mmCIF file with all atom_site columns, C-alpha atoms and ligand atoms in Angstrom:
data_model
loop_
_atom_site.group_PDB
_atom_site.id
_atom_site.type_symbol
_atom_site.label_atom_id
_atom_site.label_alt_id
_atom_site.label_comp_id
_atom_site.label_asym_id
_atom_site.label_entity_id
_atom_site.label_seq_id
_atom_site.pdbx_PDB_ins_code
_atom_site.Cartn_x
_atom_site.Cartn_y
_atom_site.Cartn_z
_atom_site.occupancy
_atom_site.B_iso_or_equiv
_atom_site.pdbx_formal_charge
_atom_site.auth_seq_id
_atom_site.auth_comp_id
_atom_site.auth_asym_id
_atom_site.auth_atom_id
_atom_site.pdbx_PDB_model_num
ATOM   1   C  CA  . MET T 1 1   ? 13.100  -17.677 -42.392 1.00 0.00 ? 5   MET T CA  1
ATOM   2   C  CA  . TYR T 1 2   ? 15.624  -18.195 -39.627 1.00 0.00 ? 6   TYR T CA  1
ATOM   3   C  CA  . GLN T 1 3   ? 16.845  -14.629 -39.977 1.00 0.00 ? 7   GLN T CA  1
ATOM   4   C  CA  . ILE T 1 4   ? 13.351  -13.152 -39.641 1.00 0.00 ? 8   ILE T CA  1
ATOM   5   C  CA  . ASN T 1 5   ? 12.633  -15.136 -36.513 1.00 0.00 ? 9   ASN T CA  1
ATOM   6   C  CA  . ARG T 1 6   ? 15.917  -14.168 -34.968 1.00 0.00 ? 10  ARG T CA  1
ATOM   7   C  CA  . ARG T 1 7   ? 15.303  -10.479 -35.618 1.00 0.00 ? 11  ARG T CA  1
ATOM   8   C  CA  . ASN T 1 8   ? 11.876  -10.713 -34.069 1.00 0.00 ? 12  ASN T CA  1
ATOM   9   C  CA  . VAL T 1 9   ? 13.325  -12.270 -30.960 1.00 0.00 ? 13  VAL T CA  1
ATOM   10  C  CA  . LEU T 1 10  ? 15.969  -9.572  -30.690 1.00 0.00 ? 14  LEU T CA  1
ATOM   11  C  CA  . PHE T 1 11  ? 13.453  -6.811  -31.238 1.00 0.00 ? 15  PHE T CA  1
ATOM   12  C  CA  . GLY T 1 12  ? 11.191  -8.230  -28.572 1.00 0.00 ? 16  GLY T CA  1
ATOM   13  C  CA  . SER T 1 13  ? 14.055  -8.402  -26.148 1.00 0.00 ? 17  SER T CA  1
ATOM   14  C  CA  . VAL T 1 14  ? 15.126  -4.812  -26.730 1.00 0.00 ? 18  VAL T CA  1
ATOM   15  C  CA  . ALA T 1 15  ? 11.566  -3.570  -26.438 1.00 0.00 ? 19  ALA T CA  1
ATOM   16  C  CA  . THR T 1 16  ? 11.169  -5.316  -23.089 1.00 0.00 ? 20  THR T CA  1
ATOM   17  C  CA  . CYS T 1 17  ? 14.336  -3.724  -21.734 1.00 0.00 ? 21  CYS T CA  1
ATOM   18  C  CA  . ALA T 1 18  ? 13.307  -0.276  -22.931 1.00 0.00 ? 22  ALA T CA  1
ATOM   19  C  CA  . ALA T 1 19  ? 9.877   -0.576  -21.358 1.00 0.00 ? 23  ALA T CA  1
ATOM   20  C  CA  . THR T 1 20  ? 11.350  -1.702  -18.043 1.00 0.00 ? 24  THR T CA  1
ATOM   21  C  CA  . GLY T 1 21  ? 13.833  1.159   -18.024 1.00 0.00 ? 25  GLY T CA  1
ATOM   22  C  CA  . ALA T 1 22  ? 11.131  3.715   -18.774 1.00 0.00 ? 26  ALA T CA  1
ATOM   23  C  CA  . GLY T 1 23  ? 8.949   2.341   -15.992 1.00 0.00 ? 27  GLY T CA  1
ATOM   24  C  CA  . VAL T 1 24  ? 11.674  2.639   -13.385 1.00 0.00 ? 28  VAL T CA  1
ATOM   25  C  CA  . ALA T 1 25  ? 12.565  6.146   -14.516 1.00 0.00 ? 29  ALA T CA  1
ATOM   26  C  CA  . GLY T 1 26  ? 8.892   7.134   -14.420 1.00 0.00 ? 30  GLY T CA  1
ATOM   27  C  CA  . VAL T 1 27  ? 8.480   5.954   -10.847 1.00 0.00 ? 31  VAL T CA  1
ATOM   28  C  CA  . LYS T 1 28  ? 11.549  7.863   -9.721  1.00 0.00 ? 32  LYS T CA  1
ATOM   29  C  CA  . ALA T 1 29  ? 10.457  11.037  -11.474 1.00 0.00 ? 33  ALA T CA  1
ATOM   30  C  CA  . THR T 1 30  ? 6.945   11.135  -10.046 1.00 0.00 ? 34  THR T CA  1
ATOM   31  C  CA  . ALA T 1 31  ? 7.166   9.522   -6.637  1.00 0.00 ? 35  ALA T CA  1
ATOM   32  C  CA  . GLY T 1 32  ? 10.739  9.959   -5.439  1.00 0.00 ? 36  GLY T CA  1
ATOM   33  C  CA  . THR T 1 33  ? 12.161  7.371   -3.104  1.00 0.00 ? 37  THR T CA  1
ATOM   34  C  CA  . PRO T 1 34  ? 9.347   5.214   -1.693  1.00 0.00 ? 38  PRO T CA  1
ATOM   35  C  CA  . SER T 1 35  ? 8.770   5.916   1.966   1.00 0.00 ? 39  SER T CA  1
ATOM   36  C  CA  . THR T 1 36  ? 7.074   4.127   4.833   1.00 0.00 ? 40  THR T CA  1
ATOM   37  C  CA  . HIS T 1 37  ? 4.229   5.759   6.741   1.00 0.00 ? 41  HIS T CA  1
ATOM   38  C  CA  . LYS T 1 38  ? 3.403   4.590   10.254  1.00 0.00 ? 42  LYS T CA  1
ATOM   39  C  CA  . VAL T 1 39  ? -0.126  4.707   11.588  1.00 0.00 ? 43  VAL T CA  1
ATOM   40  C  CA  . MET T 1 40  ? -0.409  3.938   15.273  1.00 0.00 ? 44  MET T CA  1
ATOM   41  C  CA  . ILE T 1 41  ? -3.617  2.393   16.548  1.00 0.00 ? 45  ILE T CA  1
ATOM   42  C  CA  . LYS T 1 42  ? -4.043  3.640   20.081  1.00 0.00 ? 46  LYS T CA  1
ATOM   43  C  CA  . ASN T 1 43  ? -7.001  4.467   22.311  1.00 0.00 ? 47  ASN T CA  1
ATOM   44  C  CA  . PHE T 1 44  ? -9.342  3.245   19.577  1.00 0.00 ? 48  PHE T CA  1
ATOM   45  C  CA  . ARG T 1 45  ? -8.055  5.774   17.084  1.00 0.00 ? 49  ARG T CA  1
ATOM   46  C  CA  . PHE T 1 46  ? -5.845  5.765   14.020  1.00 0.00 ? 50  PHE T CA  1
ATOM   47  C  CA  . ASP T 1 47  ? -2.997  8.200   14.591  1.00 0.00 ? 51  ASP T CA  1
ATOM   48  C  CA  . PRO T 1 48  ? -2.638  10.087  12.350  1.00 0.00 ? 52  PRO T CA  1
ATOM   49  C  CA  . PRO T 1 49  ? -6.164  9.560   11.038  1.00 0.00 ? 53  PRO T CA  1
ATOM   50  C  CA  . GLU T 1 50  ? -5.372  11.030  7.637   1.00 0.00 ? 54  GLU T CA  1
ATOM   51  C  CA  . ILE T 1 51  ? -2.208  10.491  5.656   1.00 0.00 ? 55  ILE T CA  1
ATOM   52  C  CA  . THR T 1 52  ? -1.009  11.554  2.233   1.00 0.00 ? 56  THR T CA  1
ATOM   53  C  CA  . VAL T 1 53  ? 1.135   9.002   0.432   1.00 0.00 ? 57  VAL T CA  1
ATOM   54  C  CA  . HIS T 1 54  ? 2.538   8.185   -2.986  1.00 0.00 ? 58  HIS T CA  1
ATOM   55  C  CA  . ILE T 1 55  ? 2.050   5.107   -5.112  1.00 0.00 ? 59  ILE T CA  1
ATOM   56  C  CA  . GLY T 1 56  ? 4.819   2.672   -4.237  1.00 0.00 ? 60  GLY T CA  1
ATOM   57  C  CA  . ASP T 1 57  ? 5.010   3.801   -0.600  1.00 0.00 ? 61  ASP T CA  1
ATOM   58  C  CA  . THR T 1 58  ? 4.317   1.444   2.263   1.00 0.00 ? 62  THR T CA  1
ATOM   59  C  CA  . ILE T 1 59  ? 1.826   2.069   5.056   1.00 0.00 ? 63  ILE T CA  1
ATOM   60  C  CA  . ILE T 1 60  ? 2.255   0.165   8.300   1.00 0.00 ? 64  ILE T CA  1
ATOM   61  C  CA  . TRP T 1 61  ? -0.392  -0.035  11.011  1.00 0.00 ? 65  TRP T CA  1
ATOM   62  C  CA  . ILE T 1 62  ? 0.801   -0.865  14.513  1.00 0.00 ? 66  ILE T CA  1
ATOM   63  C  CA  . ASN T 1 63  ? -1.737  -1.863  17.152  1.00 0.00 ? 67  ASN T CA  1
ATOM   64  C  CA  . LYS T 1 64  ? -0.781  -0.403  20.524  1.00 0.00 ? 68  LYS T CA  1
ATOM   65  C  CA  . ASP T 1 65  ? -4.144  -1.237  22.112  1.00 0.00 ? 69  ASP T CA  1
ATOM   66  C  CA  . ILE T 1 66  ? -5.078  -4.315  24.100  1.00 0.00 ? 70  ILE T CA  1
ATOM   67  C  CA  . ALA T 1 67  ? -8.142  -4.725  21.864  1.00 0.00 ? 71  ALA T CA  1
ATOM   68  C  CA  . PRO T 1 68  ? -7.809  -6.217  18.391  1.00 0.00 ? 72  PRO T CA  1
ATOM   69  C  CA  . HIS T 1 69  ? -8.270  -3.884  15.441  1.00 0.00 ? 73  HIS T CA  1
ATOM   70  C  CA  . THR T 1 70  ? -8.204  -3.884  11.669  1.00 0.00 ? 74  THR T CA  1
ATOM   71  C  CA  . ALA T 1 71  ? -7.601  -1.285  9.009   1.00 0.00 ? 75  ALA T CA  1
ATOM   72  C  CA  . THR T 1 72  ? -10.107 -2.125  6.303   1.00 0.00 ? 76  THR T CA  1
ATOM   73  C  CA  . ALA T 1 73  ? -10.897 -0.152  3.166   1.00 0.00 ? 77  ALA T CA  1
ATOM   74  C  CA  . ASP T 1 74  ? -14.478 1.101   2.946   1.00 0.00 ? 78  ASP T CA  1
ATOM   75  C  CA  . ALA T 1 75  ? -14.447 0.049   -0.697  1.00 0.00 ? 79  ALA T CA  1
ATOM   76  C  CA  . GLY T 1 76  ? -13.125 -3.399  0.196   1.00 0.00 ? 80  GLY T CA  1
ATOM   77  C  CA  . GLY T 1 77  ? -9.925  -3.253  -1.845  1.00 0.00 ? 81  GLY T CA  1
ATOM   78  C  CA  . TRP T 1 78  ? -7.527  -3.988  1.003   1.00 0.00 ? 82  TRP T CA  1
ATOM   79  C  CA  . ASP T 1 79  ? -7.518  -5.105  4.631   1.00 0.00 ? 83  ASP T CA  1
ATOM   80  C  CA  . THR T 1 80  ? -4.821  -5.618  7.241   1.00 0.00 ? 84  THR T CA  1
ATOM   81  C  CA  . GLY T 1 81  ? -6.726  -8.469  8.819   1.00 0.00 ? 85  GLY T CA  1
ATOM   82  C  CA  . THR T 1 82  ? -7.010  -8.659  12.592  1.00 0.00 ? 86  THR T CA  1
ATOM   83  C  CA  . LEU T 1 83  ? -4.150  -7.049  14.450  1.00 0.00 ? 87  LEU T CA  1
ATOM   84  C  CA  . GLU T 1 84  ? -3.789  -8.222  18.020  1.00 0.00 ? 88  GLU T CA  1
ATOM   85  C  CA  . LYS T 1 85  ? -1.968  -6.153  20.613  1.00 0.00 ? 89  LYS T CA  1
ATOM   86  C  CA  . GLY T 1 86  ? 1.548   -5.380  19.414  1.00 0.00 ? 90  GLY T CA  1
ATOM   87  C  CA  . GLN T 1 87  ? 0.987   -6.724  15.928  1.00 0.00 ? 91  GLN T CA  1
ATOM   88  C  CA  . SER T 1 88  ? 1.520   -4.751  12.761  1.00 0.00 ? 92  SER T CA  1
ATOM   89  C  CA  . GLU T 1 89  ? 0.714   -5.145  9.104   1.00 0.00 ? 93  GLU T CA  1
ATOM   90  C  CA  . ASN T 1 90  ? 1.766   -3.205  6.077   1.00 0.00 ? 94  ASN T CA  1
ATOM   91  C  CA  . ILE T 1 91  ? 0.384   -2.641  2.635   1.00 0.00 ? 95  ILE T CA  1
ATOM   92  C  CA  . LYS T 1 92  ? 1.982   -1.297  -0.514  1.00 0.00 ? 96  LYS T CA  1
ATOM   93  C  CA  . VAL T 1 93  ? 0.229   1.767   -1.900  1.00 0.00 ? 97  VAL T CA  1
ATOM   94  C  CA  . VAL T 1 94  ? -1.462  1.393   -5.289  1.00 0.00 ? 98  VAL T CA  1
ATOM   95  C  CA  . ALA T 1 95  ? -4.031  3.708   -6.851  1.00 0.00 ? 99  ALA T CA  1
ATOM   96  C  CA  . GLU T 1 96  ? -6.877  1.703   -5.292  1.00 0.00 ? 100 GLU T CA  1
ATOM   97  C  CA  . THR T 1 97  ? -5.441  2.198   -1.795  1.00 0.00 ? 101 THR T CA  1
ATOM   98  C  CA  . ALA T 1 98  ? -6.801  5.754   -1.674  1.00 0.00 ? 102 ALA T CA  1
ATOM   99  C  CA  . GLY T 1 99  ? -9.967  6.467   0.248   1.00 0.00 ? 103 GLY T CA  1
ATOM   100 C  CA  . ALA T 1 100 ? -11.603 5.971   3.595   1.00 0.00 ? 104 ALA T CA  1
ATOM   101 C  CA  . TYR T 1 101 ? -10.982 3.013   5.865   1.00 0.00 ? 105 TYR T CA  1
ATOM   102 C  CA  . PHE T 1 102 ? -12.248 1.813   9.224   1.00 0.00 ? 106 PHE T CA  1
ATOM   103 C  CA  . CYS T 1 103 ? -11.884 -0.894  11.857  1.00 0.00 ? 107 CYS T CA  1
ATOM   104 C  CA  . ILE T 1 104 ? -14.229 -3.858  11.403  1.00 0.00 ? 108 ILE T CA  1
ATOM   105 C  CA  . PHE T 1 105 ? -14.568 -4.318  15.175  1.00 0.00 ? 109 PHE T CA  1
ATOM   106 C  CA  . HIS T 1 106 ? -15.068 -0.625  15.955  1.00 0.00 ? 110 HIS T CA  1
ATOM   107 C  CA  . PRO T 1 107 ? -16.683 1.074   12.934  1.00 0.00 ? 111 PRO T CA  1
ATOM   108 C  CA  . GLN T 1 108 ? -16.422 4.460   14.634  1.00 0.00 ? 112 GLN T CA  1
ATOM   109 C  CA  . MET T 1 109 ? -12.665 4.210   14.077  1.00 0.00 ? 113 MET T CA  1
ATOM   110 C  CA  . LYS T 1 110 ? -12.064 5.939   10.765  1.00 0.00 ? 114 LYS T CA  1
ATOM   111 C  CA  . GLY T 1 111 ? -9.049  6.868   8.697   1.00 0.00 ? 115 GLY T CA  1
ATOM   112 C  CA  . ARG T 1 112 ? -8.338  8.238   5.268   1.00 0.00 ? 116 ARG T CA  1
ATOM   113 C  CA  . ILE T 1 113 ? -5.560  7.774   2.743   1.00 0.00 ? 117 ILE T CA  1
ATOM   114 C  CA  . THR T 1 114 ? -4.923  10.398  0.111   1.00 0.00 ? 118 THR T CA  1
ATOM   115 C  CA  . ILE T 1 115 ? -2.533  9.899   -2.780  1.00 0.00 ? 119 ILE T CA  1
ATOM   116 C  CA  . GLY T 1 116 ? -0.644  13.138  -3.300  1.00 0.00 ? 120 GLY T CA  1
HETATM 117 CU CU1 . CU  Q 2 .   ? -10.779 -1.480  16.320  1.00 0.00 ? 4   CU  Q CU1 1
#
């Protein structure tokens, strides 16, 4: 009885390590080193308005305007919150990050994130 339990514990432990190792290797193989993408908010525009990123990357929005802005997903999955002048916010890219986004205060401000 004791032996069976012990083997189960060991097996579980090994399986966990193997899964973790495979996950890390998978990320490296498909996405390379995660990078950070800057999007400036200036003159009521996102610059660049369209970016292509990879899962695991970081996107940072930096508000260079006097007016407050947000970067908010059309689909509602993510939001930087209000960025006052000089403030920045970043998000980590997941599959749901892809798609169009806009500024809540100025809906004519539009951007798009593509996962390449
Ligand atoms: Cu705005």
